mmCIF file of C-alpha atoms in Angstrom:
data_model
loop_
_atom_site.group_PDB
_atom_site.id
_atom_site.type_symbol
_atom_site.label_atom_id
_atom_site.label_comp_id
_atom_site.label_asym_id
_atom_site.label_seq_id
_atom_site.Cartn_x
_atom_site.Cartn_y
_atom_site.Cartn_z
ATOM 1 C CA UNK A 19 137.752 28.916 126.036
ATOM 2 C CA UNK A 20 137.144 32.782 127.393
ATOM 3 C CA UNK A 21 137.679 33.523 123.500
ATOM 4 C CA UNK A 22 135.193 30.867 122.294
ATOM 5 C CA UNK A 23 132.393 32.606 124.876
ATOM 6 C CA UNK A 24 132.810 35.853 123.960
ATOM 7 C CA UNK A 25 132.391 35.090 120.448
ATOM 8 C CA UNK A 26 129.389 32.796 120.779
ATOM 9 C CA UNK A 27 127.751 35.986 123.559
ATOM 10 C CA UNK A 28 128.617 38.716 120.941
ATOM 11 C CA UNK A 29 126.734 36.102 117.585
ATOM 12 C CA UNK A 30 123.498 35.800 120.104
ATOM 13 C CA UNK A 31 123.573 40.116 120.754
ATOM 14 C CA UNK A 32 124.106 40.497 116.880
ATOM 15 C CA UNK A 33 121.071 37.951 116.140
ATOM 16 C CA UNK A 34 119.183 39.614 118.755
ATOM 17 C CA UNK A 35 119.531 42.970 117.472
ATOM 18 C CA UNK A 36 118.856 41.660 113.639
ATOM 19 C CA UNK A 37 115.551 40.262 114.717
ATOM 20 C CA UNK A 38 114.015 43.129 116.485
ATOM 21 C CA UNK A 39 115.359 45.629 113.717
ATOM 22 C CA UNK A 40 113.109 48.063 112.555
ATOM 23 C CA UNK A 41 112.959 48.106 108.332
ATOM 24 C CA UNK A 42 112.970 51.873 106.889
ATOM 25 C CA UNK A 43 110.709 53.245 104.863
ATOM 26 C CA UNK A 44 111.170 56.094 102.158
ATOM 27 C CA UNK A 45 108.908 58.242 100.440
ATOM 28 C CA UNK A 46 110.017 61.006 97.949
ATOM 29 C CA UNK A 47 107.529 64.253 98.206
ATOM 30 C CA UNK A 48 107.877 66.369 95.067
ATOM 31 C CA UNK A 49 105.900 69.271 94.091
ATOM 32 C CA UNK A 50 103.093 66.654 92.738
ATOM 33 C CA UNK A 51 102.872 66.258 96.633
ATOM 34 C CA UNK A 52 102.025 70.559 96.891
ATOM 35 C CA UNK A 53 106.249 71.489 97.156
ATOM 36 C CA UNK A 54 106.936 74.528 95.753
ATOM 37 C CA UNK A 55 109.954 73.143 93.973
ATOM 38 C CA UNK A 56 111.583 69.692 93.598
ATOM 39 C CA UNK A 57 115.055 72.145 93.463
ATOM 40 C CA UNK A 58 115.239 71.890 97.226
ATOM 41 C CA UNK A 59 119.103 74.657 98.962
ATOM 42 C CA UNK A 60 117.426 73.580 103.423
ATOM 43 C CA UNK A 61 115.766 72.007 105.692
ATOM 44 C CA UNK A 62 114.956 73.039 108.953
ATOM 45 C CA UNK A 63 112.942 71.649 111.741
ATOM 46 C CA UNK A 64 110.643 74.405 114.120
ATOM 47 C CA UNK A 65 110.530 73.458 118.127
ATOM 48 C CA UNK A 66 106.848 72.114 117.123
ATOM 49 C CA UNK A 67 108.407 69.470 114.701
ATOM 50 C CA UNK A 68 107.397 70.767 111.612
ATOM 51 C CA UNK A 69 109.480 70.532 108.671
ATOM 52 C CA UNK A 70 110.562 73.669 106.619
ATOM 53 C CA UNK A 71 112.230 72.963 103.314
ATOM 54 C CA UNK A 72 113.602 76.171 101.374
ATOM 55 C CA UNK A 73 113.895 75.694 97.620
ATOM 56 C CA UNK A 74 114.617 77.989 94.415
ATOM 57 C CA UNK A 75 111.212 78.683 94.444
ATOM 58 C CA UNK A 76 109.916 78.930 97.966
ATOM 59 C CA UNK A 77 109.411 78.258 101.097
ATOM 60 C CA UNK A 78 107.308 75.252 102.146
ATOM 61 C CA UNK A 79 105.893 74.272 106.117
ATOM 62 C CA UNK A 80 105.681 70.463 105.812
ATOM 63 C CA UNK A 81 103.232 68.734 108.388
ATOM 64 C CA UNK A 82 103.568 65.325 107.814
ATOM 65 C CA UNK A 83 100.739 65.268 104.832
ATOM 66 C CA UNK A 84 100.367 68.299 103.583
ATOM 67 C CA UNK A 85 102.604 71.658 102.202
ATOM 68 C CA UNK A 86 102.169 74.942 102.580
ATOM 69 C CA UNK A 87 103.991 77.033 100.776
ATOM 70 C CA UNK A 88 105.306 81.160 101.185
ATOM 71 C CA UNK A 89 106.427 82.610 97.871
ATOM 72 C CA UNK A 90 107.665 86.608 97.381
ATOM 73 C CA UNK A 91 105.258 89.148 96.487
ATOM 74 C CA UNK A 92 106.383 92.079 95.146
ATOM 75 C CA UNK A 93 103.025 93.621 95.469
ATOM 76 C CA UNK A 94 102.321 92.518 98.599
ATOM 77 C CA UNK A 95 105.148 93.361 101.490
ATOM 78 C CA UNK A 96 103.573 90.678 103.882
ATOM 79 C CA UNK A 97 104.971 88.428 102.198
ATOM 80 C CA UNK A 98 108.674 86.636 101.573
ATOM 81 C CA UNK A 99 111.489 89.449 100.738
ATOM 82 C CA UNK A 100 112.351 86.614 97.808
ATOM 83 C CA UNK A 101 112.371 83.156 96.756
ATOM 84 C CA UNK A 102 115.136 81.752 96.714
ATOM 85 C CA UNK A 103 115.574 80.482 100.211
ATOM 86 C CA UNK A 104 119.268 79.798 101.606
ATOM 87 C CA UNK A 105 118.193 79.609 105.574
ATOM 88 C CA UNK A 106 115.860 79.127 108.254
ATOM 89 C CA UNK A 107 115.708 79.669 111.743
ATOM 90 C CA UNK A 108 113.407 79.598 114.266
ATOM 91 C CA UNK A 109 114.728 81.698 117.165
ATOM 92 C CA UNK A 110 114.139 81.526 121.290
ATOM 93 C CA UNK A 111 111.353 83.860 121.021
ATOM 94 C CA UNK A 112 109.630 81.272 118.336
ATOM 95 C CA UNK A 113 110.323 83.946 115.836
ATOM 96 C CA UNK A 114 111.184 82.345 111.948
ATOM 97 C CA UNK A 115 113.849 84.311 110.457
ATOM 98 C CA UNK A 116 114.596 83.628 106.276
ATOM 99 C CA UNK A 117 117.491 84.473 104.421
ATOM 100 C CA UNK A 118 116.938 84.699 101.003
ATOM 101 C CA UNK A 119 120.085 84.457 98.276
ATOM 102 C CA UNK A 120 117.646 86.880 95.825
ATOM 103 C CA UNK A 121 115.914 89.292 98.043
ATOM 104 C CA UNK A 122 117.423 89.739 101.774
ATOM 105 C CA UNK A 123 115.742 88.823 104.959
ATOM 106 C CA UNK A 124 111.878 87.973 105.667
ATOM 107 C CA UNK A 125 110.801 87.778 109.380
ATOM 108 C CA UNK A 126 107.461 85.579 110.185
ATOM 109 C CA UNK A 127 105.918 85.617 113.334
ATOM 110 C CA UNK A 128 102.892 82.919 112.846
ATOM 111 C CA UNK A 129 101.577 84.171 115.697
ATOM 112 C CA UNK A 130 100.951 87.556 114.787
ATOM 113 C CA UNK A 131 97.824 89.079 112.862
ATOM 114 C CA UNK A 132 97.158 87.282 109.418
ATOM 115 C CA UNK A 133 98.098 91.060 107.270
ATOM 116 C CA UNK A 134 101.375 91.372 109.673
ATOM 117 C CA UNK A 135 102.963 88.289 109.837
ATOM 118 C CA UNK A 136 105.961 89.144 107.553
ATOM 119 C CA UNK A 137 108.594 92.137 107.480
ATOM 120 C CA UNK A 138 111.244 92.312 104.468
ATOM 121 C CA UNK A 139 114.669 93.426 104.847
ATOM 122 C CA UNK A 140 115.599 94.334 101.883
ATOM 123 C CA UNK A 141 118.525 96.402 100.623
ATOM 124 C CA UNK A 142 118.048 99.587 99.051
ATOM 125 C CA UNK A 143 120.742 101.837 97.641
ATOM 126 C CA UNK A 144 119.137 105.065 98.537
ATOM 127 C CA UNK A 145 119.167 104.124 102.195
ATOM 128 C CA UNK A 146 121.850 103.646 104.263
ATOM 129 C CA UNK A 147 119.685 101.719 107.023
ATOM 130 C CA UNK A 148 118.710 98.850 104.826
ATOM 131 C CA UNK A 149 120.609 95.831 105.377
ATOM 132 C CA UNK A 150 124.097 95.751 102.851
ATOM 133 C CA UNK A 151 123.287 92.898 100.581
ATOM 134 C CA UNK A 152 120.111 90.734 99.557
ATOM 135 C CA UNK A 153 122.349 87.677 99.210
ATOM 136 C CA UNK A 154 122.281 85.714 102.328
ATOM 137 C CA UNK A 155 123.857 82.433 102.689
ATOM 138 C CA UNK A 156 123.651 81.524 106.748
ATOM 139 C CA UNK A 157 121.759 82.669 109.680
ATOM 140 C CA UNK A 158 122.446 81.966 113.771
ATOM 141 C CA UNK A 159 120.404 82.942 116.658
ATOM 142 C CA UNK A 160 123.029 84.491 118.374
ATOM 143 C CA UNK A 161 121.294 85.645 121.680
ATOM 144 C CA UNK A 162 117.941 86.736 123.084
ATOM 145 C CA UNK A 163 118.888 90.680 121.136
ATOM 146 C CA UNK A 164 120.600 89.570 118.171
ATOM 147 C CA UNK A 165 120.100 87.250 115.190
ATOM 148 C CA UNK A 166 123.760 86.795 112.973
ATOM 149 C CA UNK A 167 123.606 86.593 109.026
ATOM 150 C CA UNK A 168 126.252 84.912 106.927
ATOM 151 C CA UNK A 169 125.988 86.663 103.524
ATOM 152 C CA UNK A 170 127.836 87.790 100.445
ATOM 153 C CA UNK A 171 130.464 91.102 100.551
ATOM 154 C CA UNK A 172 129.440 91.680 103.887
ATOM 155 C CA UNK A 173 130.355 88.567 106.127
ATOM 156 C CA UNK A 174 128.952 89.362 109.178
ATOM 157 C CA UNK A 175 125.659 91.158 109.636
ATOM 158 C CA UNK A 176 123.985 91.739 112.962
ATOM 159 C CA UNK A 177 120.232 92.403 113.248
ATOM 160 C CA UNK A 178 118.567 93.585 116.378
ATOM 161 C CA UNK A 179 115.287 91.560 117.008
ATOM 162 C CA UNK A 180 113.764 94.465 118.363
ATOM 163 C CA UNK A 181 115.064 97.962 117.210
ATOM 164 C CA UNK A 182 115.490 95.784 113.716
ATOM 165 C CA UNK A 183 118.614 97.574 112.739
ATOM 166 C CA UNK A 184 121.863 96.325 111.552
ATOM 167 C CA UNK A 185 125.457 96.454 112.671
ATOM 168 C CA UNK A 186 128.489 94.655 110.970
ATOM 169 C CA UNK A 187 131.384 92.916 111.770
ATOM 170 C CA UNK A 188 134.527 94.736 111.799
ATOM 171 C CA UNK A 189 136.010 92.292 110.009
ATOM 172 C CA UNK A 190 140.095 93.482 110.272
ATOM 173 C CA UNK A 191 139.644 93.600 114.085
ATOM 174 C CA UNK A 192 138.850 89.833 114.055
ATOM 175 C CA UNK A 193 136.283 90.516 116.690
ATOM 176 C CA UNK A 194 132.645 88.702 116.237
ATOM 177 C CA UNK A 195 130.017 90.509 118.451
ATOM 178 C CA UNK A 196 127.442 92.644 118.266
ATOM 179 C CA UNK A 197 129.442 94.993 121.321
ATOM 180 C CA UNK A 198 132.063 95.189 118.332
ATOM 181 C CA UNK A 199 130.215 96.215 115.343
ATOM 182 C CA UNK A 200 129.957 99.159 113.523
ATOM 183 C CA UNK A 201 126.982 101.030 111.861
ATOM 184 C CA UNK A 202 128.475 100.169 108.270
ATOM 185 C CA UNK A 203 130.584 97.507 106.661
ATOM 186 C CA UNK A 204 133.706 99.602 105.064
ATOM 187 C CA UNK A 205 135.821 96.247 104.916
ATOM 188 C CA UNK A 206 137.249 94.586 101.290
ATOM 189 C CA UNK A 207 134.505 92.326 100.360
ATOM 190 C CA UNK A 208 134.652 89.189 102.231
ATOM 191 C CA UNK A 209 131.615 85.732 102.371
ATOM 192 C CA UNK A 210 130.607 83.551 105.338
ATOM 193 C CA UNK A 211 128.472 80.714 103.730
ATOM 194 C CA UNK A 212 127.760 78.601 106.733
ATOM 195 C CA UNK A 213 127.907 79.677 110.519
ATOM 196 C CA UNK A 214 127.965 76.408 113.564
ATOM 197 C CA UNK A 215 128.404 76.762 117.203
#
């Protein structure tokens, strides 16, 4: 009997919840709708509720109507560092921070003045400041100084938001903190492609 009312109590709940279900609806945006690319690598979503989506091509801001899209530059250094975007990241400060897999790191402050809204971090063989690699796979706000990068041959890259230089992991001492890094990666080649808490 107990059996018979349970069953009968648990039909009514699954009736219930069939009637008052909500149907889904899908749209597909392509880059007839203003996207950069339909070859979309992320997707991130800022603390406003905007939706980034990084592609081969670009970067795109997403609104709920309408694109905007961020491409590279080489001409123009307030722009992306490159197009082909493999992270984004929207920090405490509200900062955006872009790792490209073709060009190294872009910071974009909205906020700031229209002609200084961007910095590149770019790597550059004749100086030993520039961040090791332009191919950057991951990217983690690791605390209010420090933003960590995921990225090829060097796995562990450390950017100061403020002094804007970079440390790396030490990776043989197994030790993942900026307090631990050194100047210069001197490890054997190593990748991190994705970094979660």
């Amino acid at each position: 009997m107990k059996l018979s009312r349970v069953l009968g109590l648990l039909a009514c709940f699954i009736f219930a919840l069939s009637a008052h279900a909500q149907h889904l609806y899908f749209e597909t945006l392509t880059t007839r709708n203003g996207l950069s690319s339909n070859d979309i690598t992320c997707v991130y979503e800022d603390h406003n509720g905007f939706l980034w989506v990084g592609t081969r091509d670009g970067l795109n801001k997403f609104d709920g109507r309408v694109f905007k899209s961020f491409r590279a530059d080489p001409a123009d250094s307030n722009s992306l560092s490159g197009n082909n975007i493999s992270a984004i990241m929207q920090d405490k400060q509200g900062i955006f921070w872009i790792a490209t897999r073709d060009g190294g790191l872009t910071r974009y402050d909205e906020n700031a003045p229209e002609k200084k809204q961007f910095r590149q971090f770019r790597f550059n063989p004749k100086d030993p400041h520039t961040i090791a690699t332009n191919q950057l796979f991951c990217l983690e706000d690791w605390n209010d100084d420090y933003v960590l990068i995921g990225a090829e041959t060097s796995p562990g890259i450390f950017i100061n938001k403020k002094t804007f230089q970079f440390s790396y992991w030490n990776f043989p001492d197994g030790k993942l903190a900026p307090q631990y890094a050194v100047p210069k990666y001197t490890g054997k080649y190593n990748w991190i492609q994705w970094i979660s808490e």
